[in-house]
């Protein structure tokens, strides 16, 4: 009975080949309304999928182009940022700071990395070992002198089995210029060495004891640092772009994560759109809170990339001495030696929270202060607005630069639970670790500031060390906290000049 009927297919589409008289419109596809509906729906789905595919391809192309532009932009700025990082972490103590943090700092650094276990015992053993080496050198010198006297008088002092050997059978004695003199002053100099036999430098301006992979103390600015890196045999041009890939990854991830989190928070609390500037809002407090919170959360999550970038920039490029080979290797090494908590916690926690809170808060408060406190409008008085903006941005630098300096110095401190390869830096750094933010600020002012003279990096012909005065701007007690201030001020002045010229041109066109 059921065989006389043609049922629709399981998908729900009508059977167009059916000719049953109960459903005459099924016999003609063109006259079937259901068939037209299904065809229209199918065409609409195809158009939507094709349109979606085009939108996805366009978004992918835009994302790729933006990523390439961002990478090239960072490539231009990276050499100067790396040079500023090196200047910020460089340790240049005054006379008091050098005397109070010389050998103890080196031994403390070795002990913190697990390479020295006892300081006093190792120091005593090092002295005894040097005395023994000096005694052996004297004995060898006396034997050589006896050997030379014997060969000159027709006798011999040798293990040669041939009897009656003449003086011609022995090698010619060395000249006095090449012979060691045990009475020389160099034999009586005591050099501090660690347990591995490396010299411990009491004075970082001593060129003789400086490692070959390390730069001499840099007294100049950012450009001087760039030229020194290029000229150094183990650094070169490629050292100017250390950590660029890590910085690029950080910027791309921060670009997507921070606005997404801010928009989510605004939607959750039913606030205004985050694209509206804060200066145009009557109540900017809630939007300011969501903005700062999003910056803080994303900055804290991505802070391990900032830690990795700083360590890659500061470490030497010598392949035999460098500790980390790249971003992933640095992360894995930190986890294996210092633990996962070292990526976010430890002494880096407080400066990370302060930096990612104060930086967006101050930067976004500048237009609000100018508009609502100074009552200066950007549309009515553009030049006066630019002057006020320049002054507040300078104040921002005075607050932010010390925090950046302290944070980078704490980032290169390695508190290894499991001993690993030594972290060799391209510039001199403080070997004794800082206890925290306050301790770092205090030690920088105490050890690297004040009115003082420093030892010159060169000695005179008679071997005496000369003294030179530091520039007047280097004698400030807080100079170590404001490394790179001149470069940032120059950049702000250049932007102010460009903005002023643009405003004058606009005023001229309106007139």
mmCIF file with all atom_site columns, N, CA, C and O in Angstrom, residues 459-481:
data_model
loop_
_atom_site.group_PDB
_atom_site.id
_atom_site.type_symbol
_atom_site.label_atom_id
_atom_site.label_alt_id
_atom_site.label_comp_id
_atom_site.label_asym_id
_atom_site.label_entity_id
_atom_site.label_seq_id
_atom_site.pdbx_PDB_ins_code
_atom_site.Cartn_x
_atom_site.Cartn_y
_atom_site.Cartn_z
_atom_site.occupancy
_atom_site.B_iso_or_equiv
_atom_site.pdbx_formal_charge
_atom_site.auth_seq_id
_atom_site.auth_comp_id
_atom_site.auth_asym_id
_atom_site.auth_atom_id
_atom_site.pdbx_PDB_model_num
ATOM 1  N N  . UNK A 1 459 ? 96.257  53.933 31.964 1.00 0.00 ? 459 UNK A N  1
ATOM 2  C CA . UNK A 1 459 ? 97.351  54.253 32.861 1.00 0.00 ? 459 UNK A CA 1
ATOM 3  C C  . UNK A 1 459 ? 98.429  55.030 32.116 1.00 0.00 ? 459 UNK A C  1
ATOM 4  O O  . UNK A 1 459 ? 98.562  54.929 30.906 1.00 0.00 ? 459 UNK A O  1
ATOM 5  N N  . UNK A 1 460 ? 99.198  55.788 32.861 1.00 0.00 ? 460 UNK A N  1
ATOM 6  C CA . UNK A 1 460 ? 100.276 56.552 32.270 1.00 0.00 ? 460 UNK A CA 1
ATOM 7  C C  . UNK A 1 460 ? 101.459 55.633 31.962 1.00 0.00 ? 460 UNK A C  1
ATOM 8  O O  . UNK A 1 460 ? 101.457 54.449 32.281 1.00 0.00 ? 460 UNK A O  1
ATOM 9  N N  . UNK A 1 461 ? 102.500 56.208 31.334 1.00 0.00 ? 461 UNK A N  1
ATOM 10 C CA . UNK A 1 461 ? 103.659 55.408 30.936 1.00 0.00 ? 461 UNK A CA 1
ATOM 11 C C  . UNK A 1 461 ? 104.404 54.825 32.132 1.00 0.00 ? 461 UNK A C  1
ATOM 12 O O  . UNK A 1 461 ? 104.975 53.739 32.058 1.00 0.00 ? 461 UNK A O  1
ATOM 13 N N  . UNK A 1 462 ? 104.417 55.536 33.253 1.00 0.00 ? 462 UNK A N  1
ATOM 14 C CA . UNK A 1 462 ? 105.125 55.043 34.424 1.00 0.00 ? 462 UNK A CA 1
ATOM 15 C C  . UNK A 1 462 ? 104.284 54.091 35.267 1.00 0.00 ? 462 UNK A C  1
ATOM 16 O O  . UNK A 1 462 ? 104.701 53.666 36.342 1.00 0.00 ? 462 UNK A O  1
ATOM 17 N N  . UNK A 1 463 ? 103.080 53.735 34.798 1.00 0.00 ? 463 UNK A N  1
ATOM 18 C CA . UNK A 1 463 ? 102.255 52.767 35.497 1.00 0.00 ? 463 UNK A CA 1
ATOM 19 C C  . UNK A 1 463 ? 101.313 53.351 36.519 1.00 0.00 ? 463 UNK A C  1
ATOM 20 O O  . UNK A 1 463 ? 100.562 52.613 37.153 1.00 0.00 ? 463 UNK A O  1
ATOM 21 N N  . UNK A 1 464 ? 101.336 54.679 36.714 1.00 0.00 ? 464 UNK A N  1
ATOM 22 C CA . UNK A 1 464 ? 100.466 55.291 37.701 1.00 0.00 ? 464 UNK A CA 1
ATOM 23 C C  . UNK A 1 464 ? 99.095  55.577 37.082 1.00 0.00 ? 464 UNK A C  1
ATOM 24 O O  . UNK A 1 464 ? 98.983  55.927 35.916 1.00 0.00 ? 464 UNK A O  1
ATOM 25 N N  . UNK A 1 465 ? 98.076  55.427 37.904 1.00 0.00 ? 465 UNK A N  1
ATOM 26 C CA . UNK A 1 465 ? 96.704  55.648 37.461 1.00 0.00 ? 465 UNK A CA 1
ATOM 27 C C  . UNK A 1 465 ? 96.358  57.118 37.626 1.00 0.00 ? 465 UNK A C  1
ATOM 28 O O  . UNK A 1 465 ? 96.630  57.720 38.658 1.00 0.00 ? 465 UNK A O  1
ATOM 29 N N  . UNK A 1 466 ? 95.782  57.696 36.601 1.00 0.00 ? 466 UNK A N  1
ATOM 30 C CA . UNK A 1 466 ? 95.401  59.104 36.636 1.00 0.00 ? 466 UNK A CA 1
ATOM 31 C C  . UNK A 1 466 ? 93.933  59.231 37.017 1.00 0.00 ? 466 UNK A C  1
ATOM 32 O O  . UNK A 1 466 ? 93.155  58.302 36.864 1.00 0.00 ? 466 UNK A O  1
ATOM 33 N N  . UNK A 1 467 ? 93.584  60.419 37.513 1.00 0.00 ? 467 UNK A N  1
ATOM 34 C CA . UNK A 1 467 ? 92.208  60.701 37.903 1.00 0.00 ? 467 UNK A CA 1
ATOM 35 C C  . UNK A 1 467 ? 91.634  61.744 36.954 1.00 0.00 ? 467 UNK A C  1
ATOM 36 O O  . UNK A 1 467 ? 92.317  62.679 36.538 1.00 0.00 ? 467 UNK A O  1
ATOM 37 N N  . UNK A 1 468 ? 90.377  61.579 36.608 1.00 0.00 ? 468 UNK A N  1
ATOM 38 C CA . UNK A 1 468 ? 89.696  62.529 35.736 1.00 0.00 ? 468 UNK A CA 1
ATOM 39 C C  . UNK A 1 468 ? 88.370  62.899 36.380 1.00 0.00 ? 468 UNK A C  1
ATOM 40 O O  . UNK A 1 468 ? 87.762  62.108 37.094 1.00 0.00 ? 468 UNK A O  1
ATOM 41 N N  . UNK A 1 469 ? 87.924  64.112 36.121 1.00 0.00 ? 469 UNK A N  1
ATOM 42 C CA . UNK A 1 469 ? 86.646  64.573 36.648 1.00 0.00 ? 469 UNK A CA 1
ATOM 43 C C  . UNK A 1 469 ? 85.515  64.108 35.749 1.00 0.00 ? 469 UNK A C  1
ATOM 44 O O  . UNK A 1 469 ? 85.637  64.110 34.525 1.00 0.00 ? 469 UNK A O  1
ATOM 45 N N  . UNK A 1 470 ? 84.437  63.750 36.374 1.00 0.00 ? 470 UNK A N  1
ATOM 46 C CA . UNK A 1 470 ? 83.244  63.450 35.609 1.00 0.00 ? 470 UNK A CA 1
ATOM 47 C C  . UNK A 1 470 ? 82.543  64.745 35.226 1.00 0.00 ? 470 UNK A C  1
ATOM 48 O O  . UNK A 1 470 ? 82.708  65.778 35.882 1.00 0.00 ? 470 UNK A O  1
ATOM 49 N N  . UNK A 1 471 ? 81.722  64.737 34.162 1.00 0.00 ? 471 UNK A N  1
ATOM 50 C CA . UNK A 1 471 ? 80.980  65.947 33.795 1.00 0.00 ? 471 UNK A CA 1
ATOM 51 C C  . UNK A 1 471 ? 80.057  66.385 34.922 1.00 0.00 ? 471 UNK A C  1
ATOM 52 O O  . UNK A 1 471 ? 79.675  65.591 35.787 1.00 0.00 ? 471 UNK A O  1
ATOM 53 N N  . UNK A 1 472 ? 79.658  67.658 34.868 1.00 0.00 ? 472 UNK A N  1
ATOM 54 C CA . UNK A 1 472 ? 78.828  68.203 35.937 1.00 0.00 ? 472 UNK A CA 1
ATOM 55 C C  . UNK A 1 472 ? 77.490  67.482 36.031 1.00 0.00 ? 472 UNK A C  1
ATOM 56 O O  . UNK A 1 472 ? 76.963  67.268 37.110 1.00 0.00 ? 472 UNK A O  1
ATOM 57 N N  . UNK A 1 473 ? 76.934  67.074 34.859 1.00 0.00 ? 473 UNK A N  1
ATOM 58 C CA . UNK A 1 473 ? 75.636  66.421 34.905 1.00 0.00 ? 473 UNK A CA 1
ATOM 59 C C  . UNK A 1 473 ? 75.740  64.987 35.404 1.00 0.00 ? 473 UNK A C  1
ATOM 60 O O  . UNK A 1 473 ? 74.730  64.371 35.764 1.00 0.00 ? 473 UNK A O  1
ATOM 61 N N  . UNK A 1 474 ? 76.955  64.413 35.432 1.00 0.00 ? 474 UNK A N  1
ATOM 62 C CA . UNK A 1 474 ? 77.127  63.056 35.928 1.00 0.00 ? 474 UNK A CA 1
ATOM 63 C C  . UNK A 1 474 ? 77.349  63.007 37.425 1.00 0.00 ? 474 UNK A C  1
ATOM 64 O O  . UNK A 1 474 ? 77.436  61.930 38.003 1.00 0.00 ? 474 UNK A O  1
ATOM 65 N N  . UNK A 1 475 ? 77.490  64.152 38.065 1.00 0.00 ? 475 UNK A N  1
ATOM 66 C CA . UNK A 1 475 ? 77.748  64.176 39.498 1.00 0.00 ? 475 UNK A CA 1
ATOM 67 C C  . UNK A 1 475 ? 76.472  64.234 40.323 1.00 0.00 ? 475 UNK A C  1
ATOM 68 O O  . UNK A 1 475 ? 76.536  64.297 41.537 1.00 0.00 ? 475 UNK A O  1
ATOM 69 N N  . UNK A 1 476 ? 75.322  64.232 39.665 1.00 0.00 ? 476 UNK A N  1
ATOM 70 C CA . UNK A 1 476 ? 74.083  64.221 40.411 1.00 0.00 ? 476 UNK A CA 1
ATOM 71 C C  . UNK A 1 476 ? 73.951  62.898 41.164 1.00 0.00 ? 476 UNK A C  1
ATOM 72 O O  . UNK A 1 476 ? 74.309  61.836 40.677 1.00 0.00 ? 476 UNK A O  1
ATOM 73 N N  . UNK A 1 477 ? 73.366  62.961 42.331 1.00 0.00 ? 477 UNK A N  1
ATOM 74 C CA . UNK A 1 477 ? 73.194  61.746 43.104 1.00 0.00 ? 477 UNK A CA 1
ATOM 75 C C  . UNK A 1 477 ? 72.223  60.765 42.484 1.00 0.00 ? 477 UNK A C  1
ATOM 76 O O  . UNK A 1 477 ? 72.299  59.570 42.724 1.00 0.00 ? 477 UNK A O  1
ATOM 77 N N  . UNK A 1 478 ? 71.294  61.253 41.656 1.00 0.00 ? 478 UNK A N  1
ATOM 78 C CA . UNK A 1 478 ? 70.286  60.389 41.054 1.00 0.00 ? 478 UNK A CA 1
ATOM 79 C C  . UNK A 1 478 ? 70.532  60.189 39.564 1.00 0.00 ? 478 UNK A C  1
ATOM 80 O O  . UNK A 1 478 ? 69.633  59.773 38.834 1.00 0.00 ? 478 UNK A O  1
ATOM 81 N N  . UNK A 1 479 ? 71.735  60.439 39.112 1.00 0.00 ? 479 UNK A N  1
ATOM 82 C CA . UNK A 1 479 ? 71.995  60.341 37.670 1.00 0.00 ? 479 UNK A CA 1
ATOM 83 C C  . UNK A 1 479 ? 71.792  58.920 37.166 1.00 0.00 ? 479 UNK A C  1
ATOM 84 O O  . UNK A 1 479 ? 71.378  58.709 36.030 1.00 0.00 ? 479 UNK A O  1
ATOM 85 N N  . UNK A 1 480 ? 72.085  57.913 38.005 1.00 0.00 ? 480 UNK A N  1
ATOM 86 C CA . UNK A 1 480 ? 71.907  56.541 37.575 1.00 0.00 ? 480 UNK A CA 1
ATOM 87 C C  . UNK A 1 480 ? 70.465  56.150 37.369 1.00 0.00 ? 480 UNK A C  1
ATOM 88 O O  . UNK A 1 480 ? 70.174  55.176 36.662 1.00 0.00 ? 480 UNK A O  1
ATOM 89 N N  . UNK A 1 481 ? 69.533  56.895 37.960 1.00 0.00 ? 481 UNK A N  1
ATOM 90 C CA . UNK A 1 481 ? 68.116  56.595 37.799 1.00 0.00 ? 481 UNK A CA 1
ATOM 91 C C  . UNK A 1 481 ? 67.527  57.209 36.535 1.00 0.00 ? 481 UNK A C  1
ATOM 92 O O  . UNK A 1 481 ? 66.418  56.832 36.139 1.00 0.00 ? 481 UNK A O  1
#
